[in-house]
Amino acid sequence: MDFQTGIKEAKFLDPEDDNSSAGSSLQVVREEGEENGEVEESVDMETEKMKYLKDYNRDESEINFGERRVSKDDLKNALKNFKSGMDDVKNKEEAEKLQEKYRSYEELKQDFKAMNVKVETDTEIMQRLVDQFKEEGASLEQKINVLHDLEYYVHQIDNAQNLESINGFKMLVKGLNDTEPEMKEACAFVLGSAFQSNPKVQIQGIEEGAMTLLLRMMHFDQSFNVQKKALYALSSLIRHFPYAQRKFVSLGGVTNLSQVLQRESSAMLPLQIRAVSLFNDLVVEHNSAKETVDNDPSDTVARQRLEQYNQ
């Protein structure tokens, strides 16, 4: 079946000639309907091939366009005579109307140039946000808005790691000790997003004392929203980080979360569910590391992680 023409073709070999490549022919069968199919014509493919080569030869000085034959030299001259500056609009008034309606190419180039000047990298945007946060006279609302914008960027691993270079990380840790609950909540939210699956930033958090401040927020702060964001940041800080988990235990983190579970207020239920989920995930992580080493002793990463758990 020829999928371009819809014609079924069958090849018959000449019994008198064992060489099937010479003198081969095709019988073309056209389907008139589901019930009837008949042989309408027989085509000698070698004859058709020679006919095509005769009509078009790359070495010939003329090209056949159906009934017309055009020399290659005439075609080249015609292409040379195209004028790039020719305008399809002949009417002068119509041309002026079009010019008023659309801006010129030079004007568009100037606009794009101005746009390129304003393009900023993520790090530059984050630096600008940090500077706005530190501006003298900035209101609490302005600082909270800056932190919400900053949280959007630190989800990307590289951006979170660049917080230290733009003096933003210490600013956030310091904000955990602020007197305003909204400030502590927003700073914990940004840090939690920066800690997620980012070992380098997790280490910075431990070194800057973020865990101690977050545990203090969980224990002493009365605001549910502050406690919720503090637990979010703690969870991001210690997941897949055995050293941080040991430090969490040594600083009384287990006792802290146990006290959360003992509260009888129904408003604390969402926070209690998060605390239970965290405990469960930590147990699963430890068991998973042990099972990985048992199944594949050559896995150096899993072995190092298990050694850290067992210290």
PDB file of C-alpha atoms in Angstrom:
ATOM      1  CA  MET A   1       0.000   0.000   0.000  1.00  0.00           C
ATOM      2  CA  ASP A   2       1.352   3.426  -1.016  1.00  0.00           C
ATOM      3  CA  PHE A   3       0.233   5.672   1.869  1.00  0.00           C
ATOM      4  CA  GLN A   4       0.582   8.802  -0.265  1.00  0.00           C
ATOM      5  CA  THR A   5      -1.595   7.666  -3.189  1.00  0.00           C
ATOM      6  CA  GLY A   6      -3.765   5.046  -1.503  1.00  0.00           C
ATOM      7  CA  ILE A   7      -2.867   2.547  -4.258  1.00  0.00           C
ATOM      8  CA  LYS A   8      -2.081  -1.092  -3.553  1.00  0.00           C
ATOM      9  CA  GLU A   9       0.966  -2.337  -5.466  1.00  0.00           C
ATOM     10  CA  ALA A  10       2.263  -5.866  -5.954  1.00  0.00           C
ATOM     11  CA  LYS A  11       5.585  -6.785  -7.551  1.00  0.00           C
ATOM     12  CA  PHE A  12       5.769  -9.749  -9.983  1.00  0.00           C
ATOM     13  CA  LEU A  13       9.135 -11.213 -10.948  1.00  0.00           C
ATOM     14  CA  ASP A  14       9.822 -12.156 -14.573  1.00  0.00           C
ATOM     15  CA  PRO A  15      10.156 -15.983 -14.579  1.00  0.00           C
ATOM     16  CA  GLU A  16      12.493 -15.862 -17.606  1.00  0.00           C
ATOM     17  CA  ASP A  17      14.928 -13.526 -15.870  1.00  0.00           C
ATOM     18  CA  ASP A  18      16.443 -14.476 -12.543  1.00  0.00           C
ATOM     19  CA  ASN A  19      17.812 -10.937 -12.058  1.00  0.00           C
ATOM     20  CA  SER A  20      14.903  -9.187 -10.352  1.00  0.00           C
ATOM     21  CA  SER A  21      16.592  -5.775 -10.451  1.00  0.00           C
ATOM     22  CA  ALA A  22      16.335  -5.528 -14.256  1.00  0.00           C
ATOM     23  CA  GLY A  23      13.082  -5.293 -16.193  1.00  0.00           C
ATOM     24  CA  SER A  24      10.958  -5.334 -13.050  1.00  0.00           C
ATOM     25  CA  SER A  25       7.439  -3.980 -13.304  1.00  0.00           C
ATOM     26  CA  LEU A  26       4.548  -3.152 -11.021  1.00  0.00           C
ATOM     27  CA  GLN A  27       0.896  -3.923 -11.568  1.00  0.00           C
ATOM     28  CA  VAL A  28      -1.289  -1.232 -10.047  1.00  0.00           C
ATOM     29  CA  VAL A  29      -4.556  -2.369  -8.479  1.00  0.00           C
ATOM     30  CA  ARG A  30      -7.075   0.323  -7.576  1.00  0.00           C
ATOM     31  CA  GLU A  31      -9.834  -0.390  -5.055  1.00  0.00           C
ATOM     32  CA  GLU A  32     -13.221   0.795  -6.323  1.00  0.00           C
ATOM     33  CA  GLY A  33     -15.076  -0.427  -3.216  1.00  0.00           C
ATOM     34  CA  GLU A  34     -15.082  -3.093  -0.587  1.00  0.00           C
ATOM     35  CA  GLU A  35     -16.494  -5.725  -2.981  1.00  0.00           C
ATOM     36  CA  ASN A  36     -14.557  -5.066  -6.198  1.00  0.00           C
ATOM     37  CA  GLY A  37     -10.885  -4.585  -7.054  1.00  0.00           C
ATOM     38  CA  GLU A  38      -9.432  -4.941 -10.530  1.00  0.00           C
ATOM     39  CA  VAL A  39      -6.190  -4.466 -12.398  1.00  0.00           C
ATOM     40  CA  GLU A  40      -6.405  -1.229 -14.363  1.00  0.00           C
ATOM     41  CA  GLU A  41      -2.914  -0.690 -15.642  1.00  0.00           C
ATOM     42  CA  SER A  42       0.593  -2.051 -15.708  1.00  0.00           C
ATOM     43  CA  VAL A  43       3.499   0.365 -15.197  1.00  0.00           C
ATOM     44  CA  ASP A  44       7.074  -0.310 -16.200  1.00  0.00           C
ATOM     45  CA  MET A  45       8.991   1.420 -13.418  1.00  0.00           C
ATOM     46  CA  GLU A  46      12.286   1.473 -15.296  1.00  0.00           C
ATOM     47  CA  THR A  47      10.605   3.359 -18.165  1.00  0.00           C
ATOM     48  CA  GLU A  48       9.029   5.855 -15.740  1.00  0.00           C
ATOM     49  CA  LYS A  49      12.368   6.383 -14.022  1.00  0.00           C
ATOM     50  CA  MET A  50      14.146   7.140 -17.303  1.00  0.00           C
ATOM     51  CA  LYS A  51      11.316   9.499 -18.299  1.00  0.00           C
ATOM     52  CA  TYR A  52      11.763  11.471 -15.076  1.00  0.00           C
ATOM     53  CA  LEU A  53      15.517  11.686 -15.524  1.00  0.00           C
ATOM     54  CA  LYS A  54      14.979  12.898 -19.057  1.00  0.00           C
ATOM     55  CA  ASP A  55      12.628  15.686 -17.901  1.00  0.00           C
ATOM     56  CA  TYR A  56      15.048  16.881 -15.218  1.00  0.00           C
ATOM     57  CA  ASN A  57      18.795  16.687 -15.394  1.00  0.00           C
ATOM     58  CA  ARG A  58      21.018  18.639 -13.021  1.00  0.00           C
ATOM     59  CA  ASP A  59      23.596  19.108 -15.753  1.00  0.00           C
ATOM     60  CA  GLU A  60      21.136  20.676 -18.185  1.00  0.00           C
ATOM     61  CA  SER A  61      21.195  24.454 -18.686  1.00  0.00           C
ATOM     62  CA  GLU A  62      17.396  24.692 -18.453  1.00  0.00           C
ATOM     63  CA  ILE A  63      14.859  23.719 -15.765  1.00  0.00           C
ATOM     64  CA  ASN A  64      11.471  22.317 -16.707  1.00  0.00           C
ATOM     65  CA  PHE A  65       8.494  23.996 -14.957  1.00  0.00           C
ATOM     66  CA  GLY A  66       5.659  21.985 -16.463  1.00  0.00           C
ATOM     67  CA  GLU A  67       5.168  23.352 -19.994  1.00  0.00           C
ATOM     68  CA  ARG A  68       7.723  26.124 -19.527  1.00  0.00           C
ATOM     69  CA  ARG A  69      11.479  25.740 -19.634  1.00  0.00           C
ATOM     70  CA  VAL A  70      13.593  28.426 -17.959  1.00  0.00           C
ATOM     71  CA  SER A  71      17.340  28.666 -18.223  1.00  0.00           C
ATOM     72  CA  LYS A  72      19.364  28.746 -15.053  1.00  0.00           C
ATOM     73  CA  ASP A  73      21.019  32.005 -16.075  1.00  0.00           C
ATOM     74  CA  ASP A  74      17.632  33.724 -16.492  1.00  0.00           C
ATOM     75  CA  LEU A  75      16.563  32.494 -13.054  1.00  0.00           C
ATOM     76  CA  LYS A  76      19.742  33.817 -11.438  1.00  0.00           C
ATOM     77  CA  ASN A  77      19.301  37.225 -13.080  1.00  0.00           C
ATOM     78  CA  ALA A  78      15.685  37.404 -11.964  1.00  0.00           C
ATOM     79  CA  LEU A  79      16.691  36.767  -8.359  1.00  0.00           C
ATOM     80  CA  LYS A  80      19.358  39.452  -8.531  1.00  0.00           C
ATOM     81  CA  ASN A  81      16.829  42.021  -9.711  1.00  0.00           C
ATOM     82  CA  PHE A  82      14.726  41.772  -6.528  1.00  0.00           C
ATOM     83  CA  LYS A  83      14.849  45.113  -4.703  1.00  0.00           C
ATOM     84  CA  SER A  84      14.896  44.787  -0.940  1.00  0.00           C
ATOM     85  CA  GLY A  85      13.705  48.348  -0.458  1.00  0.00           C
ATOM     86  CA  MET A  86      10.559  48.002  -2.538  1.00  0.00           C
ATOM     87  CA  ASP A  87       7.359  48.854  -0.642  1.00  0.00           C
ATOM     88  CA  ASP A  88       4.129  47.076  -1.398  1.00  0.00           C
ATOM     89  CA  VAL A  89       2.152  50.180  -0.395  1.00  0.00           C
ATOM     90  CA  LYS A  90       1.928  52.482  -3.445  1.00  0.00           C
ATOM     91  CA  ASN A  91      -0.451  55.058  -2.004  1.00  0.00           C
ATOM     92  CA  LYS A  92       1.393  57.777  -0.084  1.00  0.00           C
ATOM     93  CA  GLU A  93      -1.542  58.566   2.225  1.00  0.00           C
ATOM     94  CA  GLU A  94      -1.962  54.897   3.053  1.00  0.00           C
ATOM     95  CA  ALA A  95       1.738  54.646   3.855  1.00  0.00           C
ATOM     96  CA  GLU A  96       1.503  57.626   6.240  1.00  0.00           C
ATOM     97  CA  LYS A  97      -1.455  56.061   8.042  1.00  0.00           C
ATOM     98  CA  LEU A  98       0.494  52.843   8.499  1.00  0.00           C
ATOM     99  CA  GLN A  99       3.460  54.765   9.878  1.00  0.00           C
ATOM    100  CA  GLU A 100       1.220  56.481  12.422  1.00  0.00           C
ATOM    101  CA  LYS A 101      -0.347  53.181  13.453  1.00  0.00           C
ATOM    102  CA  TYR A 102       2.895  51.235  13.948  1.00  0.00           C
ATOM    103  CA  ARG A 103       6.180  52.205  15.529  1.00  0.00           C
ATOM    104  CA  SER A 104       9.345  52.143  13.482  1.00  0.00           C
ATOM    105  CA  TYR A 105      12.012  49.509  13.845  1.00  0.00           C
ATOM    106  CA  GLU A 106      14.387  52.027  15.433  1.00  0.00           C
ATOM    107  CA  GLU A 107      11.801  52.913  18.076  1.00  0.00           C
ATOM    108  CA  LEU A 108      11.320  49.243  18.879  1.00  0.00           C
ATOM    109  CA  LYS A 109      15.078  48.778  19.196  1.00  0.00           C
ATOM    110  CA  GLN A 110      15.243  51.612  21.714  1.00  0.00           C
ATOM    111  CA  ASP A 111      12.422  50.042  23.741  1.00  0.00           C
ATOM    112  CA  PHE A 112      14.150  46.667  23.832  1.00  0.00           C
ATOM    113  CA  LYS A 113      17.406  48.331  24.797  1.00  0.00           C
ATOM    114  CA  ALA A 114      15.708  50.062  27.713  1.00  0.00           C
ATOM    115  CA  MET A 115      14.173  46.753  28.784  1.00  0.00           C
ATOM    116  CA  ASN A 116      17.537  45.008  28.757  1.00  0.00           C
ATOM    117  CA  VAL A 117      18.980  47.655  31.041  1.00  0.00           C
ATOM    118  CA  LYS A 118      16.384  46.810  33.684  1.00  0.00           C
ATOM    119  CA  VAL A 119      16.925  43.038  33.625  1.00  0.00           C
ATOM    120  CA  GLU A 120      18.147  41.734  36.997  1.00  0.00           C
ATOM    121  CA  THR A 121      19.405  38.367  38.145  1.00  0.00           C
ATOM    122  CA  ASP A 122      17.744  36.605  41.067  1.00  0.00           C
ATOM    123  CA  THR A 123      20.696  37.442  43.291  1.00  0.00           C
ATOM    124  CA  GLU A 124      20.463  41.133  42.407  1.00  0.00           C
ATOM    125  CA  ILE A 125      16.739  41.134  43.161  1.00  0.00           C
ATOM    126  CA  MET A 126      17.376  39.435  46.499  1.00  0.00           C
ATOM    127  CA  GLN A 127      20.084  41.978  47.305  1.00  0.00           C
ATOM    128  CA  ARG A 128      17.656  44.799  46.556  1.00  0.00           C
ATOM    129  CA  LEU A 129      15.054  43.196  48.841  1.00  0.00           C
ATOM    130  CA  VAL A 130      17.578  42.846  51.676  1.00  0.00           C
ATOM    131  CA  ASP A 131      18.560  46.498  51.256  1.00  0.00           C
ATOM    132  CA  GLN A 132      14.906  47.527  51.408  1.00  0.00           C
ATOM    133  CA  PHE A 133      14.466  45.519  54.605  1.00  0.00           C
ATOM    134  CA  LYS A 134      17.427  47.279  56.220  1.00  0.00           C
ATOM    135  CA  GLU A 135      16.368  50.776  55.141  1.00  0.00           C
ATOM    136  CA  GLU A 136      16.059  53.159  58.047  1.00  0.00           C
ATOM    137  CA  GLY A 137      12.450  54.061  58.649  1.00  0.00           C
ATOM    138  CA  ALA A 138      11.007  50.999  56.901  1.00  0.00           C
ATOM    139  CA  SER A 139       7.677  50.067  58.498  1.00  0.00           C
ATOM    140  CA  LEU A 140       6.811  46.619  59.819  1.00  0.00           C
ATOM    141  CA  GLU A 141       4.376  46.098  56.951  1.00  0.00           C
ATOM    142  CA  GLN A 142       7.048  46.967  54.377  1.00  0.00           C
ATOM    143  CA  LYS A 143       9.499  44.533  55.966  1.00  0.00           C
ATOM    144  CA  ILE A 144       6.919  41.737  56.026  1.00  0.00           C
ATOM    145  CA  ASN A 145       6.185  42.311  52.322  1.00  0.00           C
ATOM    146  CA  VAL A 146       9.916  42.156  51.578  1.00  0.00           C
ATOM    147  CA  LEU A 147      10.211  38.840  53.431  1.00  0.00           C
ATOM    148  CA  HIS A 148       7.281  37.370  51.506  1.00  0.00           C
ATOM    149  CA  ASP A 149       8.954  38.362  48.226  1.00  0.00           C
ATOM    150  CA  LEU A 150      12.271  36.939  49.428  1.00  0.00           C
ATOM    151  CA  GLU A 151      10.627  33.618  50.336  1.00  0.00           C
ATOM    152  CA  TYR A 152       9.616  33.179  46.696  1.00  0.00           C
ATOM    153  CA  TYR A 153      13.254  33.233  45.553  1.00  0.00           C
ATOM    154  CA  VAL A 154      14.890  31.042  48.230  1.00  0.00           C
ATOM    155  CA  HIS A 155      13.005  27.956  47.065  1.00  0.00           C
ATOM    156  CA  GLN A 156      15.697  27.669  44.393  1.00  0.00           C
ATOM    157  CA  ILE A 157      18.785  25.995  45.853  1.00  0.00           C
ATOM    158  CA  ASP A 158      21.347  28.422  44.425  1.00  0.00           C
ATOM    159  CA  ASN A 159      19.372  31.456  45.580  1.00  0.00           C
ATOM    160  CA  ALA A 160      19.101  30.081  49.112  1.00  0.00           C
ATOM    161  CA  GLN A 161      22.857  29.504  49.214  1.00  0.00           C
ATOM    162  CA  ASN A 162      23.445  33.085  48.070  1.00  0.00           C
ATOM    163  CA  LEU A 163      21.636  34.472  51.129  1.00  0.00           C
ATOM    164  CA  GLU A 164      24.933  34.425  53.025  1.00  0.00           C
ATOM    165  CA  SER A 165      26.788  36.423  50.366  1.00  0.00           C
ATOM    166  CA  ILE A 166      24.188  39.222  50.381  1.00  0.00           C
ATOM    167  CA  ASN A 167      24.084  39.372  54.207  1.00  0.00           C
ATOM    168  CA  GLY A 168      20.534  38.079  54.225  1.00  0.00           C
ATOM    169  CA  PHE A 169      20.949  34.904  56.259  1.00  0.00           C
ATOM    170  CA  LYS A 170      22.058  36.560  59.506  1.00  0.00           C
ATOM    171  CA  MET A 171      19.295  39.118  59.022  1.00  0.00           C
ATOM    172  CA  LEU A 172      16.710  36.334  58.968  1.00  0.00           C
ATOM    173  CA  VAL A 173      18.156  34.537  62.016  1.00  0.00           C
ATOM    174  CA  LYS A 174      18.180  37.814  63.909  1.00  0.00           C
ATOM    175  CA  GLY A 175      14.522  38.309  62.985  1.00  0.00           C
ATOM    176  CA  LEU A 176      13.643  35.111  64.895  1.00  0.00           C
ATOM    177  CA  ASN A 177      14.389  37.030  68.094  1.00  0.00           C
ATOM    178  CA  ASP A 178      12.299  40.074  67.179  1.00  0.00           C
ATOM    179  CA  THR A 179       9.633  41.396  69.521  1.00  0.00           C
ATOM    180  CA  GLU A 180       6.966  41.437  66.807  1.00  0.00           C
ATOM    181  CA  PRO A 181       5.218  38.060  66.268  1.00  0.00           C
ATOM    182  CA  GLU A 182       4.618  38.865  62.585  1.00  0.00           C
ATOM    183  CA  MET A 183       8.345  39.430  62.067  1.00  0.00           C
ATOM    184  CA  LYS A 184       9.300  36.145  63.754  1.00  0.00           C
ATOM    185  CA  GLU A 185       6.684  34.281  61.737  1.00  0.00           C
ATOM    186  CA  ALA A 186       7.851  35.721  58.394  1.00  0.00           C
ATOM    187  CA  CYS A 187      11.562  35.109  59.108  1.00  0.00           C
ATOM    188  CA  ALA A 188      10.881  31.497  60.135  1.00  0.00           C
ATOM    189  CA  PHE A 189       8.879  31.013  56.930  1.00  0.00           C
ATOM    190  CA  VAL A 190      11.759  32.242  54.728  1.00  0.00           C
ATOM    191  CA  LEU A 191      14.328  30.141  56.600  1.00  0.00           C
ATOM    192  CA  GLY A 192      12.146  27.032  56.367  1.00  0.00           C
ATOM    193  CA  SER A 193      11.935  27.404  52.601  1.00  0.00           C
ATOM    194  CA  ALA A 194      15.690  27.981  52.357  1.00  0.00           C
ATOM    195  CA  PHE A 195      16.536  24.897  54.495  1.00  0.00           C
ATOM    196  CA  GLN A 196      14.516  22.442  52.390  1.00  0.00           C
ATOM    197  CA  SER A 197      16.784  19.801  50.785  1.00  0.00           C
ATOM    198  CA  ASN A 198      19.719  22.231  50.920  1.00  0.00           C
ATOM    199  CA  PRO A 199      22.563  20.822  53.081  1.00  0.00           C
ATOM    200  CA  LYS A 200      24.765  23.907  52.730  1.00  0.00           C
ATOM    201  CA  VAL A 201      22.052  26.194  54.100  1.00  0.00           C
ATOM    202  CA  GLN A 202      21.138  23.654  56.795  1.00  0.00           C
ATOM    203  CA  ILE A 203      24.733  23.781  58.034  1.00  0.00           C
ATOM    204  CA  GLN A 204      24.594  27.580  58.071  1.00  0.00           C
ATOM    205  CA  GLY A 205      21.439  27.386  60.142  1.00  0.00           C
ATOM    206  CA  ILE A 206      23.145  25.218  62.755  1.00  0.00           C
ATOM    207  CA  GLU A 207      26.224  27.463  62.832  1.00  0.00           C
ATOM    208  CA  GLU A 208      24.168  30.647  63.235  1.00  0.00           C
ATOM    209  CA  GLY A 209      22.112  29.220  66.101  1.00  0.00           C
ATOM    210  CA  ALA A 210      18.789  29.101  64.274  1.00  0.00           C
ATOM    211  CA  MET A 211      17.728  25.840  65.957  1.00  0.00           C
ATOM    212  CA  THR A 212      17.950  27.276  69.464  1.00  0.00           C
ATOM    213  CA  LEU A 213      15.821  30.269  68.514  1.00  0.00           C
ATOM    214  CA  LEU A 214      13.238  28.124  66.740  1.00  0.00           C
ATOM    215  CA  LEU A 215      12.890  25.788  69.742  1.00  0.00           C
ATOM    216  CA  ARG A 216      12.478  28.822  71.987  1.00  0.00           C
ATOM    217  CA  MET A 217       9.697  30.098  69.723  1.00  0.00           C
ATOM    218  CA  MET A 218       7.979  26.711  69.934  1.00  0.00           C
ATOM    219  CA  HIS A 219       8.148  26.704  73.744  1.00  0.00           C
ATOM    220  CA  PHE A 220       7.484  30.310  74.773  1.00  0.00           C
ATOM    221  CA  ASP A 221       5.531  31.951  71.966  1.00  0.00           C
ATOM    222  CA  GLN A 222       1.773  32.011  72.418  1.00  0.00           C
ATOM    223  CA  SER A 223       0.915  32.729  68.778  1.00  0.00           C
ATOM    224  CA  PHE A 224      -0.261  29.660  66.897  1.00  0.00           C
ATOM    225  CA  ASN A 225       0.990  31.068  63.565  1.00  0.00           C
ATOM    226  CA  VAL A 226       4.455  31.689  64.998  1.00  0.00           C
ATOM    227  CA  GLN A 227       4.635  28.163  66.405  1.00  0.00           C
ATOM    228  CA  LYS A 228       3.440  26.688  63.110  1.00  0.00           C
ATOM    229  CA  LYS A 229       6.137  28.504  61.086  1.00  0.00           C
ATOM    230  CA  ALA A 230       8.764  27.642  63.715  1.00  0.00           C
ATOM    231  CA  LEU A 231       7.900  23.939  63.413  1.00  0.00           C
ATOM    232  CA  TYR A 232       8.032  24.247  59.615  1.00  0.00           C
ATOM    233  CA  ALA A 233      11.540  25.723  59.801  1.00  0.00           C
ATOM    234  CA  LEU A 234      12.683  23.107  62.353  1.00  0.00           C
ATOM    235  CA  SER A 235      11.356  20.291  60.196  1.00  0.00           C
ATOM    236  CA  SER A 236      13.175  21.610  57.114  1.00  0.00           C
ATOM    237  CA  LEU A 237      16.362  22.103  59.126  1.00  0.00           C
ATOM    238  CA  ILE A 238      16.707  18.562  60.528  1.00  0.00           C
ATOM    239  CA  ARG A 239      15.298  16.373  57.732  1.00  0.00           C
ATOM    240  CA  HIS A 240      17.976  14.215  56.041  1.00  0.00           C
ATOM    241  CA  PHE A 241      20.580  15.806  58.340  1.00  0.00           C
ATOM    242  CA  PRO A 242      21.664  13.352  61.097  1.00  0.00           C
ATOM    243  CA  TYR A 243      23.935  15.836  62.868  1.00  0.00           C
ATOM    244  CA  ALA A 244      21.082  18.361  63.151  1.00  0.00           C
ATOM    245  CA  GLN A 245      18.775  15.635  64.438  1.00  0.00           C
ATOM    246  CA  ARG A 246      21.228  14.739  67.224  1.00  0.00           C
ATOM    247  CA  LYS A 247      21.537  18.410  68.109  1.00  0.00           C
ATOM    248  CA  PHE A 248      17.725  18.672  68.077  1.00  0.00           C
ATOM    249  CA  VAL A 249      17.548  15.879  70.679  1.00  0.00           C
ATOM    250  CA  SER A 250      20.357  17.330  72.824  1.00  0.00           C
ATOM    251  CA  LEU A 251      18.647  20.749  72.928  1.00  0.00           C
ATOM    252  CA  GLY A 252      15.407  19.234  74.181  1.00  0.00           C
ATOM    253  CA  GLY A 253      13.556  19.212  70.872  1.00  0.00           C
ATOM    254  CA  VAL A 254      11.804  15.904  71.605  1.00  0.00           C
ATOM    255  CA  THR A 255      10.584  17.191  74.971  1.00  0.00           C
ATOM    256  CA  ASN A 256       9.488  20.426  73.326  1.00  0.00           C
ATOM    257  CA  LEU A 257       7.344  18.671  70.728  1.00  0.00           C
ATOM    258  CA  SER A 258       5.999  16.254  73.324  1.00  0.00           C
ATOM    259  CA  GLN A 259       4.622  19.222  75.239  1.00  0.00           C
ATOM    260  CA  VAL A 260       2.878  20.348  72.061  1.00  0.00           C
ATOM    261  CA  LEU A 261       1.189  16.946  71.832  1.00  0.00           C
ATOM    262  CA  GLN A 262      -0.038  17.191  75.423  1.00  0.00           C
ATOM    263  CA  ARG A 263      -2.008  20.369  74.856  1.00  0.00           C
ATOM    264  CA  GLU A 264      -5.746  19.746  74.864  1.00  0.00           C
ATOM    265  CA  SER A 265      -6.837  22.755  72.828  1.00  0.00           C
ATOM    266  CA  SER A 266      -8.558  21.803  69.559  1.00  0.00           C
ATOM    267  CA  ALA A 267      -6.859  24.768  67.901  1.00  0.00           C
ATOM    268  CA  MET A 268      -3.515  22.980  68.367  1.00  0.00           C
ATOM    269  CA  LEU A 269      -4.600  19.897  66.417  1.00  0.00           C
ATOM    270  CA  PRO A 270      -3.003  20.953  63.072  1.00  0.00           C
ATOM    271  CA  LEU A 271       0.276  21.645  64.872  1.00  0.00           C
ATOM    272  CA  GLN A 272       0.114  18.318  66.693  1.00  0.00           C
ATOM    273  CA  ILE A 273      -0.433  16.472  63.414  1.00  0.00           C
ATOM    274  CA  ARG A 274       2.683  18.136  61.998  1.00  0.00           C
ATOM    275  CA  ALA A 275       4.689  17.159  65.069  1.00  0.00           C
ATOM    276  CA  VAL A 276       3.630  13.507  64.800  1.00  0.00           C
ATOM    277  CA  SER A 277       4.468  13.489  61.090  1.00  0.00           C
ATOM    278  CA  LEU A 278       7.931  14.851  61.856  1.00  0.00           C
ATOM    279  CA  PHE A 279       8.611  12.142  64.461  1.00  0.00           C
ATOM    280  CA  ASN A 280       7.461   9.470  62.024  1.00  0.00           C
ATOM    281  CA  ASP A 281       9.611  10.801  59.183  1.00  0.00           C
ATOM    282  CA  LEU A 282      12.724  10.848  61.368  1.00  0.00           C
ATOM    283  CA  VAL A 283      12.209   7.188  62.332  1.00  0.00           C
ATOM    284  CA  VAL A 284      11.651   6.250  58.680  1.00  0.00           C
ATOM    285  CA  GLU A 285      14.849   8.066  57.649  1.00  0.00           C
ATOM    286  CA  HIS A 286      16.918   6.146  60.211  1.00  0.00           C
ATOM    287  CA  ASN A 287      15.462   2.777  59.238  1.00  0.00           C
ATOM    288  CA  SER A 288      15.834   3.557  55.544  1.00  0.00           C
ATOM    289  CA  ALA A 289      19.541   4.290  55.971  1.00  0.00           C
ATOM    290  CA  LYS A 290      20.032   0.975  57.790  1.00  0.00           C
ATOM    291  CA  GLU A 291      18.121  -0.999  55.151  1.00  0.00           C
ATOM    292  CA  THR A 292      20.099   0.645  52.336  1.00  0.00           C
ATOM    293  CA  VAL A 293      23.415  -0.368  53.913  1.00  0.00           C
ATOM    294  CA  ASP A 294      22.164  -3.937  54.526  1.00  0.00           C
ATOM    295  CA  ASN A 295      21.082  -4.278  50.885  1.00  0.00           C
ATOM    296  CA  ASP A 296      24.092  -2.509  49.382  1.00  0.00           C
ATOM    297  CA  PRO A 297      27.158  -2.328  51.659  1.00  0.00           C
ATOM    298  CA  SER A 298      29.068  -0.489  48.918  1.00  0.00           C
ATOM    299  CA  ASP A 299      26.776   2.563  49.187  1.00  0.00           C
ATOM    300  CA  THR A 300      29.200   4.970  50.876  1.00  0.00           C
ATOM    301  CA  VAL A 301      26.653   7.780  51.279  1.00  0.00           C
ATOM    302  CA  ALA A 302      24.181   5.573  53.129  1.00  0.00           C
ATOM    303  CA  ARG A 303      26.979   4.120  55.278  1.00  0.00           C
ATOM    304  CA  GLN A 304      28.215   7.578  56.276  1.00  0.00           C
ATOM    305  CA  ARG A 305      24.665   8.650  57.109  1.00  0.00           C
ATOM    306  CA  LEU A 306      24.137   5.527  59.242  1.00  0.00           C
ATOM    307  CA  GLU A 307      27.410   6.201  61.078  1.00  0.00           C
ATOM    308  CA  GLN A 308      26.199   9.728  61.834  1.00  0.00           C
ATOM    309  CA  TYR A 309      22.934   8.324  63.218  1.00  0.00           C
ATOM    310  CA  ASN A 310      24.810   5.890  65.444  1.00  0.00           C
ATOM    311  CA  GLN A 311      27.227   8.460  66.931  1.00  0.00           C
TER     312      GLN A 311
END
